[in-house]
PDB file of C-alpha atoms in Angstrom:
ATOM      1  CA  MET K   1      78.466  57.230 110.678  1.00  0.00           C
ATOM      2  CA  THR K   2      80.815  59.290 108.604  1.00  0.00           C
ATOM      3  CA  MET K   3      79.599  62.652 107.367  1.00  0.00           C
ATOM      4  CA  SER K   4      80.580  63.653 103.902  1.00  0.00           C
ATOM      5  CA  SER K   5      81.709  67.244 103.002  1.00  0.00           C
ATOM      6  CA  PRO K   6      78.976  69.048 101.415  1.00  0.00           C
ATOM      7  CA  GLU K   7      79.322  70.342  97.743  1.00  0.00           C
ATOM      8  CA  VAL K   8      79.812  74.043  97.147  1.00  0.00           C
ATOM      9  CA  THR K   9      77.323  74.299  94.384  1.00  0.00           C
ATOM     10  CA  SER K  10      78.036  78.029  93.214  1.00  0.00           C
ATOM     11  CA  VAL K  11      80.428  80.673  93.716  1.00  0.00           C
ATOM     12  CA  ALA K  12      80.234  84.213  92.279  1.00  0.00           C
ATOM     13  CA  TRP K  13      81.349  87.640  93.624  1.00  0.00           C
ATOM     14  CA  GLY K  14      79.652  88.012  96.993  1.00  0.00           C
ATOM     15  CA  HIS K  15      77.537  84.798  96.780  1.00  0.00           C
ATOM     16  CA  MET K  16      78.125  81.291  97.537  1.00  0.00           C
ATOM     17  CA  THR K  17      75.679  78.284  98.012  1.00  0.00           C
ATOM     18  CA  VAL K  18      76.304  74.953  99.593  1.00  0.00           C
ATOM     19  CA  LYS K  19      74.325  71.763  98.802  1.00  0.00           C
ATOM     20  CA  GLY K  20      71.689  71.135 101.437  1.00  0.00           C
ATOM     21  CA  CYS K  21      71.611  74.693 102.696  1.00  0.00           C
ATOM     22  CA  SER K  22      69.026  77.129 101.924  1.00  0.00           C
ATOM     23  CA  SER K  23      71.115  80.090 102.962  1.00  0.00           C
ATOM     24  CA  THR K  24      73.518  82.113 100.474  1.00  0.00           C
ATOM     25  CA  TYR K  25      76.724  82.983 101.940  1.00  0.00           C
ATOM     26  CA  LYS K  26      79.217  85.925 101.343  1.00  0.00           C
ATOM     27  CA  ASP K  27      81.912  84.241 103.176  1.00  0.00           C
ATOM     28  CA  CYS K  28      81.463  80.626 104.312  1.00  0.00           C
ATOM     29  CA  LYS K  29      82.924  77.716 106.361  1.00  0.00           C
ATOM     30  CA  VAL K  30      82.246  74.192 105.284  1.00  0.00           C
ATOM     31  CA  TRP K  31      83.174  70.865 106.902  1.00  0.00           C
ATOM     32  CA  PRO K  32      82.189  67.123 106.914  1.00  0.00           C
ATOM     33  CA  GLY K  33      78.501  67.394 107.661  1.00  0.00           C
ATOM     34  CA  GLY K  34      77.852  71.149 107.417  1.00  0.00           C
ATOM     35  CA  SER K  35      78.355  74.801 106.699  1.00  0.00           C
ATOM     36  CA  ARG K  36      77.742  78.250 107.926  1.00  0.00           C
ATOM     37  CA  THR K  37      78.572  81.879 107.356  1.00  0.00           C
ATOM     38  CA  TRP K  38      82.120  82.826 108.036  1.00  0.00           C
ATOM     39  CA  ASP K  39      81.688  86.135 110.120  1.00  0.00           C
ATOM     40  CA  TRP K  40      85.237  87.793 110.389  1.00  0.00           C
ATOM     41  CA  ARG K  41      83.956  89.927 113.154  1.00  0.00           C
ATOM     42  CA  GLU K  42      83.959  86.722 115.482  1.00  0.00           C
ATOM     43  CA  THR K  43      87.793  86.807 115.469  1.00  0.00           C
ATOM     44  CA  GLY K  44      88.550  90.282 114.261  1.00  0.00           C
ATOM     45  CA  THR K  45      89.805  89.192 110.949  1.00  0.00           C
ATOM     46  CA  GLU K  46      90.986  91.656 108.311  1.00  0.00           C
ATOM     47  CA  HIS K  47      92.437  91.375 104.944  1.00  0.00           C
ATOM     48  CA  HIS K  48      95.858  92.008 106.506  1.00  0.00           C
ATOM     49  CA  PRO K  49      97.305  90.277 108.332  1.00  0.00           C
ATOM     50  CA  GLY K  50      94.572  87.884 107.188  1.00  0.00           C
ATOM     51  CA  VAL K  51      93.259  84.379 108.267  1.00  0.00           C
ATOM     52  CA  GLN K  52      93.846  83.666 111.875  1.00  0.00           C
ATOM     53  CA  PRO K  53      94.023  80.191 113.515  1.00  0.00           C
ATOM     54  CA  ALA K  54      90.700  80.996 115.243  1.00  0.00           C
ATOM     55  CA  ASP K  55      89.049  81.294 111.967  1.00  0.00           C
ATOM     56  CA  LEU K  56      89.905  77.685 111.070  1.00  0.00           C
ATOM     57  CA  GLN K  57      89.412  76.055 114.543  1.00  0.00           C
ATOM     58  CA  GLU K  58      85.787  75.018 113.980  1.00  0.00           C
ATOM     59  CA  VAL K  59      86.472  73.548 110.594  1.00  0.00           C
ATOM     60  CA  LEU K  60      89.331  71.590 112.087  1.00  0.00           C
ATOM     61  CA  ASP K  61      87.269  70.371 115.214  1.00  0.00           C
ATOM     62  CA  LYS K  62      84.634  69.138 112.872  1.00  0.00           C
ATOM     63  CA  GLY K  63      87.047  66.543 111.516  1.00  0.00           C
ATOM     64  CA  ALA K  64      88.579  68.040 108.328  1.00  0.00           C
ATOM     65  CA  LYS K  65      91.821  66.065 107.291  1.00  0.00           C
ATOM     66  CA  VAL K  66      92.474  68.592 104.434  1.00  0.00           C
ATOM     67  CA  LEU K  67      91.748  72.261 104.678  1.00  0.00           C
ATOM     68  CA  VAL K  68      91.169  74.564 101.671  1.00  0.00           C
ATOM     69  CA  ILE K  69      91.345  78.306 102.124  1.00  0.00           C
ATOM     70  CA  GLY K  70      89.959  80.737  99.405  1.00  0.00           C
ATOM     71  CA  ARG K  71      91.682  84.088  99.529  1.00  0.00           C
ATOM     72  CA  GLY K  72      89.057  86.024  97.614  1.00  0.00           C
ATOM     73  CA  MET K  73      88.558  86.605  93.833  1.00  0.00           C
ATOM     74  CA  ASN K  74      91.481  88.956  93.690  1.00  0.00           C
ATOM     75  CA  MET K  75      93.459  87.163  96.513  1.00  0.00           C
ATOM     76  CA  ALA K  76      93.315  90.208  98.762  1.00  0.00           C
ATOM     77  CA  LEU K  77      92.883  88.042 101.814  1.00  0.00           C
ATOM     78  CA  GLN K  78      96.181  87.109 103.380  1.00  0.00           C
ATOM     79  CA  VAL K  79      97.083  83.899 105.031  1.00  0.00           C
ATOM     80  CA  PRO K  80     100.151  84.238 107.294  1.00  0.00           C
ATOM     81  CA  ALA K  81     102.762  81.571 107.821  1.00  0.00           C
ATOM     82  CA  SER K  82     101.900  81.383 111.505  1.00  0.00           C
ATOM     83  CA  THR K  83      98.318  80.346 110.597  1.00  0.00           C
ATOM     84  CA  LEU K  84      99.568  77.640 108.242  1.00  0.00           C
ATOM     85  CA  ASP K  85     101.983  76.398 110.891  1.00  0.00           C
ATOM     86  CA  CYS K  86      99.117  76.021 113.328  1.00  0.00           C
ATOM     87  CA  VAL K  87      97.277  73.818 110.855  1.00  0.00           C
ATOM     88  CA  ALA K  88     100.222  71.811 109.969  1.00  0.00           C
ATOM     89  CA  LYS K  89     100.915  71.123 113.703  1.00  0.00           C
ATOM     90  CA  ARG K  90      97.459  69.337 113.702  1.00  0.00           C
ATOM     91  CA  GLY K  91      98.682  67.074 110.909  1.00  0.00           C
ATOM     92  CA  VAL K  92      96.166  68.613 108.431  1.00  0.00           C
ATOM     93  CA  ASP K  93      97.095  69.286 104.908  1.00  0.00           C
ATOM     94  CA  VAL K  94      96.360  72.874 103.871  1.00  0.00           C
ATOM     95  CA  ARG K  95      95.897  74.324 100.496  1.00  0.00           C
ATOM     96  CA  VAL K  96      95.567  78.097  99.759  1.00  0.00           C
ATOM     97  CA  LEU K  97      94.172  79.203  96.435  1.00  0.00           C
ATOM     98  CA  GLN K  98      92.178  81.938  94.733  1.00  0.00           C
ATOM     99  CA  THR K  99      88.584  81.390  95.732  1.00  0.00           C
ATOM    100  CA  GLU K 100      87.068  79.908  92.553  1.00  0.00           C
ATOM    101  CA  GLN K 101      90.133  77.628  92.229  1.00  0.00           C
ATOM    102  CA  ALA K 102      89.725  76.766  96.057  1.00  0.00           C
ATOM    103  CA  VAL K 103      86.042  75.886  95.625  1.00  0.00           C
ATOM    104  CA  ALA K 104      87.040  73.590  92.686  1.00  0.00           C
ATOM    105  CA  GLU K 105      89.784  71.940  94.726  1.00  0.00           C
ATOM    106  CA  TYR K 106      87.516  71.583  97.627  1.00  0.00           C
ATOM    107  CA  ASN K 107      84.665  69.923  95.568  1.00  0.00           C
ATOM    108  CA  ALA K 108      87.068  67.491  93.869  1.00  0.00           C
ATOM    109  CA  LEU K 109      88.466  66.347  97.195  1.00  0.00           C
ATOM    110  CA  ALA K 110      84.893  65.967  98.550  1.00  0.00           C
ATOM    111  CA  ARG K 111      83.809  63.962  95.576  1.00  0.00           C
ATOM    112  CA  GLN K 112      86.752  61.593  96.336  1.00  0.00           C
ATOM    113  CA  GLY K 113      85.217  61.031  99.876  1.00  0.00           C
ATOM    114  CA  ILE K 114      88.046  62.914 101.634  1.00  0.00           C
ATOM    115  CA  LYS K 115      87.052  64.667 104.911  1.00  0.00           C
ATOM    116  CA  VAL K 116      87.695  68.160 103.528  1.00  0.00           C
ATOM    117  CA  GLY K 117      86.953  71.445 105.130  1.00  0.00           C
ATOM    118  CA  GLY K 118      87.169  74.989 103.757  1.00  0.00           C
ATOM    119  CA  VAL K 119      86.910  78.718 104.444  1.00  0.00           C
ATOM    120  CA  PHE K 120      86.073  80.803 101.509  1.00  0.00           C
ATOM    121  CA  HIS K 121      86.127  84.594 100.942  1.00  0.00           C
ATOM    122  CA  SER K 122      83.925  85.514  97.908  1.00  0.00           C
ATOM    123  CA  THR K 123      84.683  89.117  97.328  1.00  0.00           C
ATOM    124  CA  CYS K 124      88.136  90.938  96.752  1.00  0.00           C
TER     125      CYS K 124
END
């Protein structure tokens, strides 16, 4: 059975909700079939140098064929070229956008039935 990517139903400063999940997230990861909090402490992520390959591993392992990264409302979160290279080496299309734009892109892809995953930062 193919799992669809859940819709991100709302995004505002410091708050995100995902369809089928009772939790409210500050930062979140979504993938075909699920979602969870994106806890930067797990990988030591900071705004600089930014998103690390380890932040994306879980979403890629869950079967995402396209990955959307939300850099924050003011795009303060960096995404190093080395991280993008790691994703590209797995044959996954990656899109990096301001978070509200990233959520819109993610939801559009999910509605098309594409196995899309995302990591979204909802503040700065």
